[in-house]
Amino acid sequence: MSLRKRASGRVLLVLAIFVIGLMSSAVLAQEATVPKVDIFAGYSWYDAGMRVNGMKLDSNPIGFGAAITYNANKWLGLTLDGAGHLGSDNNQAGTVMIGPRLTFRDQEHFRPFIHALGGLHLLTLDSQVPGGSYNHKGIGLKLGGGFDIPINNRFSYRLFEANYLWSHHNLYPQTAVHGNTGRGAELRTGIVFNFGGAPPLPPMAMSCSAAQPASVLAGEPVSVSANVTNIPPKKTLTYEWSSTGGKVSGSGTGAQIDTAGLAPGTYTVTAKAIDPKPKKNQGPLSCTSTFTVNEPPKHPPTAQCSANPTTVRAGDTSTVNVTAGNPDNRPLTYNYTATAGRVTGNNATATLDTAGASAGPIQVTATVSDDRGLSANCTASVNVEVPPPPPQATKINECQFPDKRRPSRVDNACKAVLDEVALRLQREADARLVIVGHGDPADKKNMARFSAERAINSRTYLTTGEAKQGIDPTRIELRTGADTGMTAEYWLVPAGANFTMEGTQPVDEAKFAPKKPAKRR
């Protein structure tokens, strides 16, 4: 068998292995980390598949290969490739080529790729070749592919790379023909260094929201949603829902549970996310959420209280009425208590007896209970009247008498005060006025006279003064008081009240000549 046939057979064998590996690894589809740049360096075997002047060029068992690829995206990259091949008795070869590379990154254990490169083909012939030794630059094409086995994010092992390598050289006049074409093969293996690129997504995780609402009565709907994180791009999941009770509806990330007919208790909703192409290390995607169906509520009674009348005198009675209801139609009983007095009754009506009760409000509380022990309270207030206090005399104003020359003179300031006193007497026609004059303790000689004159002059202004107040003098009582200063006090005495200020005595008007009415200035 010729060398060319053997080389062709090797290429076919490598390509067959490539196809078989591609098919076998397709079941392990995974999302891959895409480096920005990867660099290959390793061993290379090469057979030029060329004859020169009738001599078949030997294969090169000793060689190296290197390539740097910039990855534009997950699939497509641009590769700059170089190789040197030695170890043959009659030739050495080298290549520098560039072209696109297509990588299949959906595999977990393998990264198959194919490329098509073109560029410079270097050929060195030894003296054993007819025509002599010389170097020549030609053109070449490289078509092929291989498998990379990921070790970690930074390194991969290139299990093999197989290429069909076409080359063309014009060796004339060293050869009898103007063009020599090689149809050879290249096999490689080595290490791939990966740089840059986003880290791989962590495994997908699934979680369920809390049921909304988490607690319901039978017949009320419940909603639950599911969320899956770290879903790879372009991956589509389907969802399945189930529940330990109720009817579930929903096929996407949300579901509703119909709780009609469910007994009180706690139920669990389960969601599953189905991955049509799961990773080998991907665990089951499922989550759960719980909801509670409560017992129907027990409604307590309702009660409202009223009293009639709401105000009574001590010893009188008041009727307390209770308007009660029960949403669950249970039998009711009534009980009453009071903060004072005595209350009697065992149905919706009770009587409060206020005999012996002090004046003030009395709170009557009714408790309405059903046969399950549920109850409601209401309160009615009954006010026991307090007898009004006896009327009291009240000091409503006073005047100062600062004039030392005329110490009993009613000046303008005092007249203004007396005008207000007159208005008060006019409004309260059944009231009396007591005027209490006071003297200067330092003036023992004139103190009694000046005290009386100040009271008399004040009355004169109210009864016959220039302001024409016209107050009935019989409504005015004149008195003198303790030695408190040069003043006159005006006390209003309502009907039924008495003036009982200690230390005062009636004025003896016979001792003092009446003064003429004072005039306004």
Coordinates of C-alpha atoms in Angstrom, one line a residue:
M1 CA 0.0 0.0 0.0
S2 CA 1.4 3.4 -0.9
L3 CA 2.2 6.1 1.6
R4 CA -0.5 8.4 0.1
K5 CA -3.1 5.7 0.7
R6 CA -1.9 5.1 4.2
A7 CA -2.1 8.8 5.0
S8 CA -5.6 9.0 3.5
G9 CA -6.6 6.0 5.6
R10 CA -5.3 7.8 8.8
V11 CA -7.3 10.9 8.0
L12 CA -10.4 8.9 7.4
L13 CA -9.9 7.0 10.7
V14 CA -9.4 10.2 12.6
L15 CA -12.5 11.8 11.1
A16 CA -14.5 8.7 11.9
I17 CA -13.4 8.9 15.5
F18 CA -14.4 12.6 15.5
V19 CA -17.9 11.9 14.2
I20 CA -18.4 9.1 16.7
G21 CA -17.2 11.2 19.6
L22 CA -19.5 14.1 18.5
M23 CA -22.5 11.8 18.5
S24 CA -21.7 10.1 21.8
S25 CA -21.1 13.4 23.7
A26 CA -24.3 15.0 22.4
V27 CA -26.3 13.4 25.2
L28 CA -24.2 15.4 27.8
A29 CA -25.3 18.8 26.7
Q30 CA -24.3 21.5 29.2
E31 CA -23.8 25.2 29.3
A32 CA -20.1 26.0 28.7
T33 CA -17.8 28.7 29.9
V34 CA -16.7 30.7 26.9
P35 CA -13.1 32.0 27.2
K36 CA -12.2 35.2 25.3
V37 CA -9.0 33.7 24.1
D38 CA -7.7 30.1 24.1
I39 CA -4.1 29.0 23.2
F40 CA -3.1 25.6 22.1
A41 CA 0.4 24.1 22.3
G42 CA 1.4 20.5 21.7
Y43 CA 2.7 17.7 19.5
S44 CA 2.0 17.5 15.8
W45 CA 2.6 14.7 13.3
Y46 CA 2.5 15.6 9.6
D47 CA 2.5 13.9 6.2
A48 CA 2.8 16.2 3.2
G49 CA 1.2 13.8 0.7
M50 CA 3.5 15.1 -2.0
R51 CA 5.9 13.7 -4.6
V52 CA 8.9 15.6 -5.9
N53 CA 10.5 14.3 -9.1
G54 CA 8.9 11.0 -8.5
M55 CA 10.0 10.6 -4.8
K56 CA 7.3 10.4 -2.1
L57 CA 8.1 12.8 0.7
D58 CA 8.4 11.1 4.1
S59 CA 6.1 11.9 7.0
N60 CA 7.3 14.0 9.9
P61 CA 6.9 12.2 13.2
I62 CA 8.5 15.0 15.2
G63 CA 6.7 18.4 15.2
F64 CA 4.9 21.0 17.2
G65 CA 1.7 22.9 16.8
A66 CA 0.4 26.1 18.3
A67 CA -2.7 28.1 17.8
I68 CA -4.3 31.2 19.4
T69 CA -8.1 31.7 19.0
Y70 CA -10.2 34.8 19.7
N71 CA -13.8 33.7 20.5
A72 CA -16.3 36.2 19.2
N73 CA -19.2 34.3 20.8
K74 CA -20.1 30.9 22.1
W75 CA -19.7 29.2 18.7
L76 CA -17.4 31.2 16.4
G77 CA -13.8 32.1 16.8
L78 CA -10.9 33.3 14.7
T79 CA -7.7 31.1 14.8
L80 CA -4.1 32.0 14.0
D81 CA -2.3 28.6 13.6
G82 CA 1.4 27.7 13.3
A83 CA 3.3 24.4 13.1
G84 CA 6.8 23.1 12.5
H85 CA 7.5 19.5 11.4
L86 CA 10.9 17.7 11.6
G87 CA 12.2 14.2 11.8
S88 CA 12.0 13.3 8.1
D89 CA 15.0 12.1 6.1
N90 CA 14.1 14.1 3.0
N91 CA 11.9 17.1 4.1
Q92 CA 10.7 19.5 6.8
A93 CA 7.6 21.6 6.7
G94 CA 6.0 24.5 8.5
T95 CA 2.7 26.3 8.3
V96 CA 1.3 29.7 9.3
M97 CA -2.4 30.0 8.7
I98 CA -5.5 31.9 9.8
G99 CA -9.2 31.2 9.5
P100 CA -12.5 30.7 11.4
R101 CA -13.2 28.0 14.0
L102 CA -16.6 26.6 15.0
T103 CA -16.8 25.1 18.5
F104 CA -19.7 23.0 19.9
R105 CA -19.9 24.0 23.5
D106 CA -23.1 22.3 24.5
Q107 CA -21.2 19.2 25.5
E108 CA -20.2 18.4 29.1
H109 CA -17.1 16.2 28.7
F110 CA -16.0 17.2 25.2
R111 CA -15.7 20.4 23.2
P112 CA -15.7 19.3 19.5
F113 CA -14.6 21.9 17.0
I114 CA -14.0 22.3 13.3
H115 CA -12.0 24.9 11.4
A116 CA -11.0 26.0 7.9
L117 CA -7.6 27.8 7.7
G118 CA -5.5 29.2 4.9
G119 CA -2.1 30.8 4.6
L120 CA 1.6 30.0 4.1
H121 CA 3.1 26.6 3.6
L122 CA 6.9 26.3 4.0
L123 CA 8.7 23.3 2.6
T124 CA 12.4 22.4 2.9
L125 CA 13.8 19.6 0.7
D126 CA 17.0 17.7 1.6
S127 CA 19.7 16.5 -0.8
Q128 CA 18.1 13.1 -1.0
V129 CA 15.3 14.5 -3.1
P130 CA 16.1 14.5 -6.8
G131 CA 16.8 18.1 -7.8
G132 CA 18.8 19.0 -4.7
S133 CA 18.1 20.7 -1.4
Y134 CA 16.3 24.0 -1.2
N135 CA 13.6 26.0 0.6
H136 CA 10.3 27.1 -0.9
K137 CA 7.3 29.1 0.2
G138 CA 3.9 28.0 -1.0
I139 CA 0.2 28.3 -0.1
G140 CA -1.8 25.9 1.9
L141 CA -5.3 25.1 3.2
K142 CA -6.1 23.3 6.4
L143 CA -9.5 21.7 7.0
G144 CA -10.3 19.6 10.1
G145 CA -11.3 19.5 13.7
G146 CA -10.9 17.8 17.0
F147 CA -11.9 17.2 20.6
D148 CA -11.0 19.2 23.7
I149 CA -11.6 17.7 27.1
P150 CA -12.2 20.3 29.8
I151 CA -10.0 19.9 32.9
N152 CA -11.1 23.1 34.7
N153 CA -12.0 26.7 33.7
R154 CA -8.4 27.4 32.7
F155 CA -7.1 24.2 31.1
S156 CA -8.3 21.7 28.6
Y157 CA -6.7 18.6 27.1
R158 CA -6.8 18.4 23.3
L159 CA -7.3 14.7 22.9
F160 CA -6.7 14.9 19.2
E161 CA -6.9 17.2 16.3
A162 CA -7.0 15.8 12.7
N163 CA -6.6 18.0 9.7
Y164 CA -6.6 17.5 5.9
L165 CA -3.7 19.8 4.7
W166 CA -3.6 20.9 1.0
S167 CA -0.5 22.6 -0.2
H168 CA 0.8 24.0 -3.5
H169 CA 4.4 24.8 -4.5
N170 CA 6.0 25.8 -7.8
L171 CA 9.3 24.0 -7.6
Y172 CA 10.3 24.5 -11.3
P173 CA 13.1 24.4 -12.5
Q174 CA 14.1 21.9 -9.7
T175 CA 11.3 19.8 -10.9
A176 CA 10.2 19.0 -14.4
V177 CA 6.7 20.3 -13.7
H178 CA 5.6 23.8 -12.8
G179 CA 3.4 22.9 -9.8
N180 CA 3.6 20.4 -7.0
T181 CA 0.4 19.8 -4.9
G182 CA 0.4 18.1 -1.6
R183 CA -2.7 16.4 -0.1
G184 CA -1.5 15.5 3.3
A185 CA -2.7 14.9 6.9
E186 CA -1.8 16.4 10.3
L187 CA -2.5 14.9 13.7
R188 CA -2.1 16.8 16.9
T189 CA -2.5 16.6 20.7
G190 CA -1.6 18.9 23.5
I191 CA -2.8 21.4 26.1
V192 CA -5.3 24.3 25.7
F193 CA -5.0 27.4 27.9
N194 CA -8.2 29.4 28.4
F195 CA -8.2 33.1 29.3
G196 CA -11.1 35.5 30.2
G197 CA -14.8 34.8 29.8
A198 CA -17.7 34.7 32.2
P199 CA -17.7 32.0 34.9
P200 CA -20.3 29.2 34.4
L201 CA -23.7 29.6 35.8
P202 CA -24.2 27.9 39.2
P203 CA -26.7 25.0 39.2
M204 CA -30.4 26.0 38.9
A205 CA -32.3 26.4 42.1
M206 CA -36.0 26.5 42.7
S207 CA -38.1 28.2 45.4
C208 CA -41.8 28.7 46.1
S209 CA -43.4 31.8 47.4
A210 CA -45.5 31.7 50.6
A211 CA -49.1 30.9 49.9
Q212 CA -51.3 33.9 49.4
P213 CA -53.2 34.0 51.7
A214 CA -51.6 31.5 54.0
S215 CA -54.8 31.0 56.0
V216 CA -58.2 30.7 54.4
L217 CA -61.7 29.3 55.0
A218 CA -62.9 26.4 52.8
G219 CA -63.9 27.8 49.4
E220 CA -61.5 30.7 49.3
P221 CA -58.7 30.5 46.6
V222 CA -55.0 30.2 47.4
S223 CA -52.2 31.4 45.0
V224 CA -48.6 30.1 44.9
S225 CA -45.8 31.0 42.6
A226 CA -42.4 29.3 41.8
N227 CA -39.1 30.8 40.8
V228 CA -36.1 29.1 39.2
T229 CA -32.8 30.9 39.3
N230 CA -29.7 30.5 37.1
I231 CA -31.6 29.3 34.1
P232 CA -29.1 29.1 31.1
P233 CA -30.0 31.2 28.1
K234 CA -32.4 29.6 25.6
K235 CA -33.3 26.9 28.1
T236 CA -37.0 26.3 28.4
L237 CA -38.5 24.6 31.5
T238 CA -42.0 23.2 32.0
Y239 CA -43.8 23.2 35.3
E240 CA -46.0 20.6 37.1
W241 CA -48.2 21.5 40.2
S242 CA -49.8 19.2 42.8
S243 CA -51.4 19.6 46.2
T244 CA -52.3 17.4 49.1
G245 CA -55.8 18.9 49.1
G246 CA -57.9 21.0 46.8
K247 CA -58.0 21.4 43.0
V248 CA -54.8 22.9 41.5
S249 CA -54.9 24.9 38.2
G250 CA -51.7 26.2 36.6
S251 CA -49.0 25.0 34.2
G252 CA -46.5 27.9 34.4
T253 CA -44.7 29.6 37.3
G254 CA -48.0 30.3 39.1
A255 CA -50.9 28.2 40.3
Q256 CA -54.2 28.6 42.1
I257 CA -55.7 26.1 44.5
D258 CA -59.5 25.7 44.8
T259 CA -60.1 24.9 48.5
A260 CA -63.9 24.2 48.2
G261 CA -64.9 21.3 50.4
L262 CA -61.6 21.0 52.3
A263 CA -61.6 20.1 55.9
P264 CA -59.8 22.3 58.4
G265 CA -56.0 21.5 58.4
T266 CA -52.7 22.2 56.7
Y267 CA -52.0 21.3 53.1
T268 CA -48.9 21.3 51.0
V269 CA -48.5 22.5 47.4
T270 CA -45.6 21.1 45.4
A271 CA -44.1 22.6 42.2
K272 CA -41.7 20.8 39.9
A273 CA -39.7 22.3 37.0
I274 CA -39.0 19.8 34.2
D275 CA -35.6 20.3 32.4
P276 CA -35.7 18.5 29.0
K277 CA -31.8 18.4 29.0
P278 CA -30.7 18.3 32.6
K279 CA -27.1 18.5 33.6
K280 CA -25.5 15.4 35.1
N281 CA -25.0 17.1 38.5
Q282 CA -28.3 19.0 38.5
G283 CA -30.6 17.9 41.3
P284 CA -34.4 17.7 41.1
L285 CA -36.0 21.1 40.7
S286 CA -38.9 21.2 43.1
C287 CA -40.3 23.3 46.0
T288 CA -43.2 23.4 48.3
S289 CA -45.5 25.9 50.1
T290 CA -48.2 25.3 52.7
F291 CA -51.6 26.8 53.4
T292 CA -54.1 26.3 56.2
V293 CA -57.8 25.9 56.0
N294 CA -59.3 27.2 59.2
E295 CA -62.5 26.2 61.0
P296 CA -65.5 28.4 60.3
P297 CA -65.5 31.2 62.9
K298 CA -67.7 31.1 65.9
H299 CA -69.5 34.5 66.1
P300 CA -70.1 35.8 69.6
P301 CA -73.4 37.6 70.5
T302 CA -73.8 41.3 70.0
A303 CA -75.4 43.6 72.6
Q304 CA -76.4 47.3 72.9
C305 CA -77.7 48.8 76.1
S306 CA -79.9 51.8 76.8
A307 CA -81.5 53.3 79.9
N308 CA -84.7 55.2 80.4
P309 CA -84.7 57.7 81.9
T310 CA -81.0 58.4 81.9
T311 CA -81.2 61.0 84.8
V312 CA -83.1 60.3 88.0
R313 CA -83.3 61.6 91.6
A314 CA -81.9 59.4 94.3
G315 CA -84.5 56.7 95.1
D316 CA -86.1 56.6 91.7
T317 CA -85.8 53.7 89.2
S318 CA -84.5 53.5 85.6
T319 CA -85.3 50.7 83.1
V320 CA -82.3 49.2 81.2
N321 CA -83.1 47.5 77.8
V322 CA -80.6 45.3 75.9
T323 CA -80.9 44.7 72.2
A324 CA -79.0 41.4 71.6
G325 CA -78.3 39.2 68.6
N326 CA -76.4 36.1 67.6
P327 CA -75.2 35.4 64.0
D328 CA -75.1 31.7 64.7
N329 CA -78.6 31.6 66.2
R330 CA -77.6 30.3 69.6
P331 CA -79.7 30.6 72.8
L332 CA -78.8 33.6 75.0
T333 CA -78.7 34.3 78.7
Y334 CA -78.5 37.8 80.4
N335 CA -76.7 38.9 83.5
Y336 CA -76.5 42.4 85.1
T337 CA -74.2 44.3 87.4
A338 CA -74.3 47.9 88.6
T339 CA -71.6 50.2 90.2
A340 CA -74.2 51.5 92.7
G341 CA -77.9 50.9 93.6
R342 CA -79.5 47.5 93.0
V343 CA -80.3 46.0 89.6
T344 CA -82.8 43.2 88.9
G345 CA -83.6 41.2 85.8
N346 CA -82.6 38.1 83.9
N347 CA -83.9 38.8 80.4
A348 CA -83.5 41.6 77.9
T349 CA -85.0 44.1 80.4
A350 CA -83.7 45.0 83.9
T351 CA -84.6 47.6 86.5
L352 CA -82.1 49.8 88.4
D353 CA -83.2 51.0 91.9
T354 CA -81.2 54.0 93.0
A355 CA -82.4 54.0 96.7
G356 CA -79.4 54.9 98.9
A357 CA -77.1 55.7 96.0
S358 CA -74.9 58.7 96.1
A359 CA -75.2 61.5 93.6
G360 CA -73.4 60.8 90.3
P361 CA -73.4 58.3 87.4
I362 CA -74.1 54.7 87.9
Q363 CA -72.9 52.2 85.3
V364 CA -75.1 49.2 84.6
T365 CA -73.3 46.4 82.6
A366 CA -75.2 43.7 80.8
T367 CA -73.4 40.4 79.9
V368 CA -75.1 38.4 77.1
S369 CA -73.8 34.8 76.7
D370 CA -74.5 31.9 74.4
D371 CA -74.4 28.2 75.2
R372 CA -70.8 27.9 73.9
G373 CA -69.4 30.4 76.4
L374 CA -69.1 33.3 74.0
S375 CA -70.3 36.6 75.3
A376 CA -70.7 40.3 74.7
N377 CA -71.0 43.2 77.1
C378 CA -72.7 46.6 76.9
T379 CA -73.1 49.4 79.4
A380 CA -75.8 52.0 80.1
S381 CA -75.2 55.0 82.3
V382 CA -77.8 56.4 84.7
N383 CA -77.0 59.7 86.4
V384 CA -78.3 60.4 89.9
E385 CA -78.8 64.1 90.3
V386 CA -76.7 66.0 92.8
P387 CA -78.7 68.7 94.8
P388 CA -77.5 72.1 93.6
P389 CA -75.2 73.9 96.0
P390 CA -76.7 76.8 98.0
P391 CA -76.1 80.2 96.5
Q392 CA -73.0 82.1 97.7
A393 CA -72.1 85.7 97.9
T394 CA -69.3 86.6 95.4
K395 CA -66.8 89.5 95.3
I396 CA -67.2 90.9 91.8
N397 CA -64.9 93.9 92.0
E398 CA -63.3 96.7 94.1
C399 CA -62.2 100.3 94.0
Q400 CA -59.0 102.0 95.1
F401 CA -59.2 105.5 96.8
P402 CA -55.7 106.9 96.4
D403 CA -56.5 110.6 96.7
K404 CA -55.0 111.7 100.1
R405 CA -56.7 115.1 100.0
R406 CA -60.2 113.6 99.4
P407 CA -59.7 110.0 100.6
S408 CA -63.4 109.1 100.0
R409 CA -63.8 110.5 96.5
V410 CA -65.0 108.2 93.7
D411 CA -62.6 109.0 90.9
N412 CA -63.0 108.1 87.2
A413 CA -61.3 104.7 87.6
C414 CA -63.7 103.8 90.4
K415 CA -66.7 105.1 88.3
A416 CA -65.7 102.7 85.5
V417 CA -65.7 99.8 88.0
L418 CA -69.1 100.9 89.4
D419 CA -70.5 101.0 85.9
E420 CA -69.7 97.3 85.5
V421 CA -71.2 96.6 88.9
A422 CA -74.4 98.4 87.8
L423 CA -74.6 96.3 84.7
R424 CA -74.3 93.1 86.8
L425 CA -77.1 94.2 89.1
Q426 CA -79.3 95.1 86.1
R427 CA -78.8 91.6 84.6
E428 CA -79.5 89.8 87.9
A429 CA -82.5 91.7 89.2
D430 CA -83.1 89.4 92.1
A431 CA -79.5 89.8 93.5
R432 CA -78.4 92.2 96.2
L433 CA -75.1 94.2 96.5
V434 CA -73.0 94.5 99.7
I435 CA -70.5 97.3 99.6
V436 CA -67.7 96.9 102.2
G437 CA -65.6 100.0 102.8
H438 CA -62.1 99.8 104.3
G439 CA -59.8 102.3 105.9
D440 CA -56.1 102.9 106.3
P441 CA -54.8 101.1 109.4
A442 CA -52.2 103.9 109.7
D443 CA -54.9 106.5 110.1
K444 CA -56.6 105.3 113.3
K445 CA -58.4 108.7 113.8
N446 CA -60.2 108.8 110.4
M447 CA -60.3 105.1 109.5
A448 CA -63.9 104.5 110.6
R449 CA -65.2 107.6 108.9
F450 CA -63.4 107.1 105.6
S451 CA -64.5 103.4 105.5
A452 CA -68.1 104.4 105.8
E453 CA -67.8 107.3 103.4
R454 CA -66.3 105.1 100.7
A455 CA -69.2 102.7 100.9
I456 CA -71.8 105.6 101.0
N457 CA -70.2 107.4 98.0
S458 CA -70.1 104.1 96.0
R459 CA -73.8 103.6 96.6
T460 CA -74.6 107.2 95.8
Y461 CA -72.9 106.8 92.4
L462 CA -74.9 103.6 91.7
T463 CA -78.3 105.1 92.7
T464 CA -78.2 108.8 91.8
G465 CA -74.8 109.5 90.2
E466 CA -74.3 111.3 86.9
A467 CA -74.2 108.0 85.0
K468 CA -77.8 107.6 85.9
Q469 CA -77.5 103.9 86.7
G470 CA -80.6 104.2 88.9
I471 CA -80.0 101.2 91.0
D472 CA -82.7 100.7 93.8
P473 CA -80.9 101.7 97.0
T474 CA -82.9 99.1 98.9
R475 CA -80.8 96.4 97.0
I476 CA -77.6 97.8 98.4
E477 CA -76.3 97.1 101.9
L478 CA -73.4 99.2 103.3
R479 CA -70.8 97.7 105.7
T480 CA -67.3 98.5 106.9
G481 CA -64.6 95.9 107.1
A482 CA -61.3 95.1 108.6
D483 CA -58.4 97.5 108.3
T484 CA -57.1 96.3 104.9
G485 CA -56.5 99.6 103.1
M486 CA -58.2 102.5 101.3
T487 CA -60.6 100.4 99.2
A488 CA -64.2 99.4 98.8
E489 CA -65.3 95.9 97.9
Y490 CA -68.4 95.0 96.0
W491 CA -70.1 91.7 96.8
L492 CA -73.0 90.3 94.7
V493 CA -75.4 88.3 96.9
P494 CA -77.8 86.1 94.8
A495 CA -81.3 85.4 95.9
G496 CA -81.4 82.9 98.7
A497 CA -77.7 83.6 99.7
N498 CA -76.5 85.4 102.8
F499 CA -73.5 87.7 103.2
T500 CA -71.4 86.2 106.0
M501 CA -68.0 87.8 105.7
E502 CA -66.5 88.0 109.2
G503 CA -65.1 91.2 110.5
T504 CA -67.6 93.5 108.9
Q505 CA -70.4 95.6 110.4
P506 CA -73.2 97.7 109.1
V507 CA -72.5 101.4 108.4
D508 CA -74.1 103.8 110.9
E509 CA -75.1 106.4 108.4
A510 CA -76.4 108.8 111.0
K511 CA -72.8 109.6 112.1
F512 CA -71.8 110.6 108.6
A513 CA -73.2 113.5 106.5
P514 CA -74.2 112.3 103.0
K515 CA -71.8 113.3 100.2
K516 CA -73.0 115.0 97.0
P517 CA -72.9 112.8 93.9
A518 CA -69.4 112.7 92.4
K519 CA -69.0 114.1 88.9
R520 CA -67.1 112.7 86.1
R521 CA -63.9 114.5 85.0

